[in-house]
Amino acid sequence: MKIDARTLPRVLADPGAWRVILLHGEDTGLIRERAQEAARTIIGPEEDPFRLALLDRETHDRLEEEATALSLMGGRRVVRVRDAADSQLKAVEHILGQTTDTLVILEAPGLSSRSKLRALLERRPDCASIGCYPEEGRTLESSITKMLATHRIRIDNDALHWLINCLSADRSATRGEVEKLTLYAGDGGTLSLEDVRTCIGDAGSVSLEDAAFAATQGNRAEADLALERALAEGISPIAIIRAFMAHLHRLRRVRAAMAAGESRTDALKTLRPPVFFKRTAGFSRALELWTLPALTHELTQWQALELACKQTGAPDQLLCRRQTAMLAAQAARQARR
């Protein structure tokens, strides 16, 4: 059965209602987190090795054996299969044809929509197929506030918006940054914009900000250096693209307000979160170089780049480097005029 967003909370709360749960999509961190939560719901937080089998690529051939094995200590067993693919189709068919109460969790990042395994499980009422895609917008805001709420921590709106623009598209990376914030704030604390910037100042997100600001000011060398730091820190090309697009959107929003008759000062005040005071000069410099039509055109180019990078086998890092270089070159040409 294909699980939609409305049904998802009920499914995750009661994973034992299914025989097989397939977790697929682009967010490997979210896939891993949901698989772990489902397993712990069945066997408990201790993860009893007699009731849990964890299979990787080298041990995929043991899937049917583990799924049909009896629990030596009693209780329902769980088999987690990492990097699952259509090669497990026959084994899953055999398991579903037998009487067993073992829960099989298939972790399949990047599984194609044309996958035969996915088609099989989406047809069966006793199996769940769950898409795991990077959270954004209000969904991401809700996830972050819920994580912080478990420690009774409040976060100011400006700080939350800044954090969302800086986080990568991977759930595990997001959780890691939020855990740093909880340690920084302490139970029952409050996080301001300055707190968040101080705590996450060494993250790859700051490198992304440096790259976007440098590129829109025409500084190719600084943009390239910051981009390479972000890539070295494990930031995905999709996260890089979205950070650049967020910066371009903010520039365009101010430019549009100015075109409507507002002063630059008043237009800048409408941004939420506000431009960090140390970056105000760079943001204003970029506003001088970019017209409203030029920013609209650039956003179109970056949107097309995101689609290109999502194609199977695309050289996404190379494409990001090229687009960043082109953005910086365009800004440099405007500066020379």
GROMACS .gro file of C-alpha atoms in nm:
model
  337
    1MET     CA    1   0.000   0.000   0.000
    2LYS     CA    2   0.128   0.343  -0.090
    3ILE     CA    3   0.129   0.560   0.222
    4ASP     CA    4   0.040   0.928   0.187
    5ALA     CA    5   0.127   1.214   0.423
    6ARG     CA    6  -0.205   1.195   0.609
    7THR     CA    7  -0.170   0.824   0.682
    8LEU     CA    8   0.202   0.834   0.764
    9PRO     CA    9   0.182   0.922   1.138
   10ARG     CA   10  -0.055   0.630   1.203
   11VAL     CA   11   0.170   0.391   1.009
   12LEU     CA   12   0.483   0.498   1.196
   13ALA     CA   13   0.303   0.472   1.530
   14ASP     CA   14   0.199   0.111   1.460
   15PRO     CA   15   0.459  -0.049   1.229
   16GLY     CA   16   0.360  -0.390   1.358
   17ALA     CA   17   0.045  -0.379   1.146
   18TRP     CA   18   0.254  -0.454   0.836
   19ARG     CA   19   0.457  -0.747   0.708
   20VAL     CA   20   0.695  -0.541   0.494
   21ILE     CA   21   0.775  -0.169   0.514
   22LEU     CA   22   0.957  -0.018   0.216
   23LEU     CA   23   1.133   0.315   0.280
   24HIS     CA   24   1.246   0.485  -0.040
   25GLY     CA   25   1.336   0.835  -0.158
   26GLU     CA   26   1.620   1.087  -0.163
   27ASP     CA   27   1.668   1.151   0.209
   28THR     CA   28   1.890   0.867   0.332
   29GLY     CA   29   1.900   1.013   0.682
   30LEU     CA   30   1.521   1.011   0.709
   31ILE     CA   31   1.508   0.655   0.574
   32ARG     CA   32   1.756   0.540   0.839
   33GLU     CA   33   1.573   0.726   1.116
   34ARG     CA   34   1.230   0.584   1.028
   35ALA     CA   35   1.369   0.232   0.994
   36GLN     CA   36   1.529   0.257   1.337
   37GLU     CA   37   1.211   0.396   1.496
   38ALA     CA   38   0.997   0.120   1.344
   39ALA     CA   39   1.237  -0.150   1.465
   40ARG     CA   40   1.251  -0.009   1.818
   41THR     CA   41   0.872   0.007   1.835
   42ILE     CA   42   0.864  -0.370   1.777
   43ILE     CA   43   1.164  -0.494   1.976
   44GLY     CA   44   1.229  -0.210   2.222
   45PRO     CA   45   1.514   0.041   2.254
   46GLU     CA   46   1.768  -0.224   2.357
   47GLU     CA   47   1.763  -0.375   2.005
   48ASP     CA   48   1.785  -0.737   2.119
   49PRO     CA   49   2.027  -0.909   1.873
   50PHE     CA   50   1.816  -1.227   1.891
   51ARG     CA   51   1.517  -1.035   1.753
   52LEU     CA   52   1.694  -0.800   1.510
   53ALA     CA   53   1.884  -0.889   1.193
   54LEU     CA   54   2.062  -0.611   1.008
   55LEU     CA   55   2.156  -0.701   0.649
   56ASP     CA   56   2.382  -0.499   0.419
   57ARG     CA   57   2.471  -0.557   0.055
   58GLU     CA   58   2.710  -0.841   0.137
   59THR     CA   59   2.442  -1.029   0.333
   60HIS     CA   60   2.132  -0.967   0.119
   61ASP     CA   61   2.124  -1.337   0.030
   62ARG     CA   62   2.026  -1.414   0.393
   63LEU     CA   63   1.700  -1.217   0.370
   64GLU     CA   64   1.464  -1.511   0.327
   65GLU     CA   65   1.645  -1.717   0.590
   66GLU     CA   66   1.632  -1.438   0.850
   67ALA     CA   67   1.270  -1.345   0.772
   68THR     CA   68   1.146  -1.700   0.827
   69ALA     CA   69   1.359  -1.780   1.133
   70LEU     CA   70   1.190  -1.829   1.470
   71SER     CA   71   1.266  -1.600   1.763
   72LEU     CA   72   1.476  -1.790   2.018
   73MET     CA   73   1.371  -1.564   2.306
   74GLY     CA   74   1.008  -1.503   2.204
   75GLY     CA   75   0.856  -1.188   2.060
   76ARG     CA   76   0.835  -1.064   1.705
   77ARG     CA   77   1.155  -1.038   1.501
   78VAL     CA   78   1.264  -0.754   1.270
   79VAL     CA   79   1.487  -0.775   0.964
   80ARG     CA   80   1.633  -0.448   0.837
   81VAL     CA   81   1.774  -0.456   0.485
   82ARG     CA   82   1.998  -0.167   0.385
   83ASP     CA   83   2.049  -0.064   0.021
   84ALA     CA   84   1.752  -0.274  -0.087
   85ALA     CA   85   1.677  -0.300  -0.458
   86ASP     CA   86   1.482  -0.504  -0.714
   87SER     CA   87   1.733  -0.784  -0.664
   88GLN     CA   88   1.540  -0.869  -0.343
   89LEU     CA   89   1.210  -0.906  -0.533
   90LYS     CA   90   1.204  -1.289  -0.544
   91ALA     CA   91   1.303  -1.324  -0.180
   92VAL     CA   92   1.029  -1.082  -0.074
   93GLU     CA   93   0.773  -1.271  -0.285
   94HIS     CA   94   0.872  -1.598  -0.117
   95ILE     CA   95   0.850  -1.439   0.230
   96LEU     CA   96   0.503  -1.301   0.160
   97GLY     CA   97   0.395  -1.646   0.043
   98GLN     CA   98   0.485  -1.801   0.378
   99THR     CA   99   0.340  -1.773   0.728
  100THR     CA  100   0.574  -1.558   0.936
  101ASP     CA  101   0.522  -1.263   1.167
  102THR     CA  102   0.871  -1.115   1.111
  103LEU     CA  103   0.863  -0.749   1.011
  104VAL     CA  104   1.088  -0.682   0.711
  105ILE     CA  105   1.207  -0.321   0.672
  106LEU     CA  106   1.359  -0.242   0.333
  107GLU     CA  107   1.577   0.071   0.321
  108ALA     CA  108   1.596   0.165  -0.048
  109PRO     CA  109   1.725   0.519  -0.114
  110GLY     CA  110   1.693   0.620  -0.478
  111LEU     CA  111   1.461   0.334  -0.572
  112SER     CA  112   1.302   0.411  -0.909
  113SER     CA  113   0.929   0.474  -0.940
  114ARG     CA  114   0.932   0.196  -1.204
  115SER     CA  115   1.078  -0.052  -0.955
  116LYS     CA  116   0.911  -0.394  -0.960
  117LEU     CA  117   0.971  -0.432  -0.586
  118ARG     CA  118   0.799  -0.103  -0.518
  119ALA     CA  119   0.507  -0.193  -0.748
  120LEU     CA  120   0.459  -0.526  -0.566
  121LEU     CA  121   0.449  -0.374  -0.219
  122GLU     CA  122   0.224  -0.085  -0.321
  123ARG     CA  123  -0.034  -0.335  -0.449
  124ARG     CA  124  -0.047  -0.540  -0.128
  125PRO     CA  125  -0.268  -0.425   0.162
  126ASP     CA  126  -0.035  -0.582   0.421
  127CYS     CA  127   0.274  -0.392   0.305
  128ALA     CA  128   0.360  -0.021   0.333
  129SER     CA  129   0.555   0.186   0.079
  130ILE     CA  130   0.674   0.515   0.230
  131GLY     CA  131   0.848   0.794   0.039
  132CYS     CA  132   1.123   0.973   0.234
  133TYR     CA  133   1.207   1.307   0.076
  134PRO     CA  134   1.392   1.613   0.210
  135GLU     CA  135   1.169   1.828   0.428
  136GLU     CA  136   1.133   2.196   0.353
  137GLY     CA  137   0.920   2.496   0.441
  138ARG     CA  138   0.660   2.448   0.712
  139THR     CA  139   0.722   2.074   0.732
  140LEU     CA  140   1.087   2.134   0.820
  141GLU     CA  141   0.989   2.409   1.067
  142SER     CA  142   0.752   2.169   1.239
  143SER     CA  143   1.014   1.893   1.262
  144ILE     CA  144   1.273   2.125   1.414
  145THR     CA  145   1.035   2.274   1.671
  146LYS     CA  146   0.921   1.923   1.770
  147MET     CA  147   1.281   1.811   1.821
  148LEU     CA  148   1.350   2.115   2.039
  149ALA     CA  149   1.018   2.078   2.224
  150THR     CA  150   1.129   1.743   2.367
  151HIS     CA  151   1.377   1.951   2.570
  152ARG     CA  152   1.128   2.236   2.629
  153ILE     CA  153   1.345   2.469   2.420
  154ARG     CA  154   1.195   2.770   2.241
  155ILE     CA  155   1.348   2.922   1.928
  156ASP     CA  156   1.285   3.274   1.802
  157ASN     CA  157   1.123   3.302   1.458
  158ASP     CA  158   1.423   3.483   1.308
  159ALA     CA  159   1.654   3.212   1.436
  160LEU     CA  160   1.428   2.936   1.303
  161HIS     CA  161   1.409   3.090   0.955
  162TRP     CA  162   1.786   3.140   0.942
  163LEU     CA  163   1.844   2.783   1.054
  164ILE     CA  164   1.609   2.642   0.788
  165ASN     CA  165   1.792   2.829   0.512
  166CYS     CA  166   2.124   2.687   0.630
  167LEU     CA  167   2.042   2.322   0.690
  168SER     CA  168   2.126   2.056   0.436
  169ALA     CA  169   1.860   1.836   0.278
  170ASP     CA  170   1.955   1.528   0.481
  171ARG     CA  171   1.752   1.441   0.792
  172SER     CA  172   2.048   1.298   0.985
  173ALA     CA  173   2.249   1.617   0.930
  174THR     CA  174   1.950   1.825   1.042
  175ARG     CA  175   1.908   1.618   1.358
  176GLY     CA  176   2.279   1.652   1.432
  177GLU     CA  177   2.261   2.031   1.414
  178VAL     CA  178   1.947   2.042   1.630
  179GLU     CA  179   2.116   1.819   1.889
  180LYS     CA  180   2.402   2.070   1.906
  181LEU     CA  181   2.148   2.345   1.968
  182THR     CA  182   1.981   2.150   2.249
  183LEU     CA  183   2.314   2.107   2.425
  184TYR     CA  184   2.390   2.476   2.377
  185ALA     CA  185   2.051   2.598   2.508
  186GLY     CA  186   1.995   2.340   2.781
  187ASP     CA  187   1.656   2.208   2.888
  188GLY     CA  188   1.396   2.484   2.903
  189GLY     CA  189   1.621   2.737   2.728
  190THR     CA  190   1.554   2.983   2.446
  191LEU     CA  191   1.749   3.019   2.122
  192SER     CA  192   1.799   3.358   1.958
  193LEU     CA  193   1.941   3.428   1.614
  194GLU     CA  194   2.280   3.505   1.768
  195ASP     CA  195   2.270   3.177   1.963
  196VAL     CA  196   2.200   2.974   1.649
  197ARG     CA  197   2.470   3.148   1.447
  198THR     CA  198   2.720   3.098   1.729
  199CYS     CA  199   2.637   2.729   1.769
  200ILE     CA  200   2.631   2.639   1.400
  201GLY     CA  201   2.892   2.886   1.285
  202ASP     CA  202   3.134   2.609   1.187
  203ALA     CA  203   2.880   2.411   0.984
  204GLY     CA  204   2.885   2.374   0.608
  205SER     CA  205   2.588   2.609   0.589
  206VAL     CA  206   2.815   2.905   0.664
  207SER     CA  207   3.037   2.801   0.374
  208LEU     CA  208   2.727   2.806   0.155
  209GLU     CA  209   2.641   3.157   0.269
  210ASP     CA  210   2.997   3.266   0.194
  211ALA     CA  211   2.976   3.111  -0.153
  212ALA     CA  212   2.641   3.269  -0.239
  213PHE     CA  213   2.739   3.615  -0.116
  214ALA     CA  214   3.076   3.603  -0.293
  215ALA     CA  215   2.928   3.481  -0.623
  216THR     CA  216   2.656   3.747  -0.637
  217GLN     CA  217   2.923   4.013  -0.577
  218GLY     CA  218   3.139   3.880  -0.862
  219ASN     CA  219   3.417   3.738  -0.644
  220ARG     CA  220   3.491   3.410  -0.825
  221ALA     CA  221   3.790   3.305  -0.613
  222GLU     CA  222   3.609   3.342  -0.280
  223ALA     CA  223   3.298   3.173  -0.416
  224ASP     CA  224   3.497   2.875  -0.543
  225LEU     CA  225   3.686   2.837  -0.215
  226ALA     CA  226   3.367   2.852  -0.004
  227LEU     CA  227   3.190   2.609  -0.236
  228GLU     CA  228   3.474   2.356  -0.207
  229ARG     CA  229   3.461   2.386   0.174
  230ALA     CA  230   3.089   2.313   0.169
  231LEU     CA  231   3.138   2.008  -0.053
  232ALA     CA  232   3.424   1.885   0.166
  233GLU     CA  233   3.197   1.915   0.469
  234GLY     CA  234   2.950   1.679   0.306
  235ILE     CA  235   2.687   1.929   0.190
  236SER     CA  236   2.490   1.780  -0.099
  237PRO     CA  237   2.464   1.960  -0.436
  238ILE     CA  238   2.086   1.989  -0.392
  239ALA     CA  239   2.138   2.168  -0.059
  240ILE     CA  240   2.392   2.397  -0.227
  241ILE     CA  241   2.147   2.482  -0.504
  242ARG     CA  242   1.870   2.560  -0.257
  243ALA     CA  243   2.101   2.783  -0.051
  244PHE     CA  244   2.192   2.983  -0.362
  245MET     CA  245   1.828   3.005  -0.465
  246ALA     CA  246   1.728   3.125  -0.117
  247HIS     CA  247   1.989   3.403  -0.141
  248LEU     CA  248   1.875   3.499  -0.491
  249HIS     CA  249   1.511   3.501  -0.376
  250ARG     CA  250   1.598   3.742  -0.096
  251LEU     CA  251   1.783   3.972  -0.335
  252ARG     CA  252   1.489   3.960  -0.574
  253ARG     CA  253   1.238   4.031  -0.296
  254VAL     CA  254   1.425   4.349  -0.200
  255ARG     CA  255   1.470   4.450  -0.564
  256ALA     CA  256   1.096   4.402  -0.627
  257ALA     CA  257   1.010   4.618  -0.326
  258MET     CA  258   1.245   4.888  -0.450
  259ALA     CA  259   1.086   4.871  -0.796
  260ALA     CA  260   0.749   4.924  -0.625
  261GLY     CA  261   0.873   5.250  -0.477
  262GLU     CA  262   1.021   5.151  -0.139
  263SER     CA  263   1.361   5.277  -0.032
  264ARG     CA  264   1.642   5.026  -0.002
  265THR     CA  265   1.645   5.066   0.376
  266ASP     CA  266   1.272   4.997   0.406
  267ALA     CA  267   1.290   4.708   0.160
  268LEU     CA  268   1.570   4.544   0.357
  269LYS     CA  269   1.364   4.568   0.676
  270THR     CA  270   1.097   4.341   0.522
  271LEU     CA  271   1.334   4.042   0.506
  272ARG     CA  272   1.277   3.763   0.756
  273PRO     CA  273   1.520   3.665   0.890
  274PRO     CA  274   1.699   3.998   0.853
  275VAL     CA  275   2.037   4.017   0.685
  276PHE     CA  276   2.306   3.946   0.944
  277PHE     CA  277   2.473   4.277   1.028
  278LYS     CA  278   2.817   4.154   0.921
  279ARG     CA  279   2.679   4.074   0.575
  280THR     CA  280   2.476   4.389   0.517
  281ALA     CA  281   2.748   4.556   0.308
  282GLY     CA  282   2.783   4.250   0.084
  283PHE     CA  283   2.409   4.219   0.038
  284SER     CA  284   2.384   4.588  -0.057
  285ARG     CA  285   2.672   4.549  -0.301
  286ALA     CA  286   2.491   4.263  -0.473
  287LEU     CA  287   2.174   4.474  -0.497
  288GLU     CA  288   2.372   4.733  -0.691
  289LEU     CA  289   2.489   4.472  -0.942
  290TRP     CA  290   2.166   4.285  -1.009
  291THR     CA  291   1.847   4.409  -1.170
  292LEU     CA  292   1.508   4.252  -1.106
  293PRO     CA  293   1.492   4.083  -1.452
  294ALA     CA  294   1.848   3.951  -1.412
  295LEU     CA  295   1.765   3.796  -1.074
  296THR     CA  296   1.451   3.638  -1.218
  297HIS     CA  297   1.657   3.488  -1.500
  298GLU     CA  298   1.918   3.353  -1.256
  299LEU     CA  299   1.653   3.185  -1.043
  300THR     CA  300   1.521   3.012  -1.354
  301GLN     CA  301   1.872   2.884  -1.428
  302TRP     CA  302   1.918   2.747  -1.076
  303GLN     CA  303   1.577   2.579  -1.084
  304ALA     CA  304   1.677   2.407  -1.407
  305LEU     CA  305   2.006   2.306  -1.242
  306GLU     CA  306   1.819   2.138  -0.952
  307LEU     CA  307   1.618   1.929  -1.198
  308ALA     CA  308   1.935   1.836  -1.388
  309CYS     CA  309   2.114   1.730  -1.068
  310LYS     CA  310   1.827   1.499  -0.975
  311GLN     CA  311   1.874   1.295  -1.291
  312THR     CA  312   2.035   0.955  -1.239
  313GLY     CA  313   2.409   0.968  -1.299
  314ALA     CA  314   2.424   1.346  -1.331
  315PRO     CA  315   2.765   1.500  -1.242
  316ASP     CA  316   2.593   1.716  -0.980
  317GLN     CA  317   2.904   1.858  -0.813
  318LEU     CA  318   3.052   1.960  -1.147
  319LEU     CA  319   2.724   2.123  -1.250
  320CYS     CA  320   2.713   2.320  -0.924
  321ARG     CA  321   3.069   2.441  -0.972
  322ARG     CA  322   2.993   2.553  -1.327
  323GLN     CA  323   2.673   2.737  -1.231
  324THR     CA  324   2.850   2.913  -0.944
  325ALA     CA  325   3.127   3.023  -1.179
  326MET     CA  326   2.872   3.154  -1.429
  327LEU     CA  327   2.689   3.347  -1.155
  328ALA     CA  328   3.012   3.507  -1.034
  329ALA     CA  329   3.114   3.592  -1.392
  330GLN     CA  330   2.780   3.762  -1.460
  331ALA     CA  331   2.814   3.971  -1.142
  332ALA     CA  332   3.173   4.062  -1.234
  333ARG     CA  333   3.058   4.182  -1.579
  334GLN     CA  334   2.795   4.401  -1.413
  335ALA     CA  335   3.059   4.545  -1.179
  336ARG     CA  336   3.280   4.649  -1.472
  337ARG     CA  337   3.003   4.847  -1.642
   0.00000   0.00000   0.00000
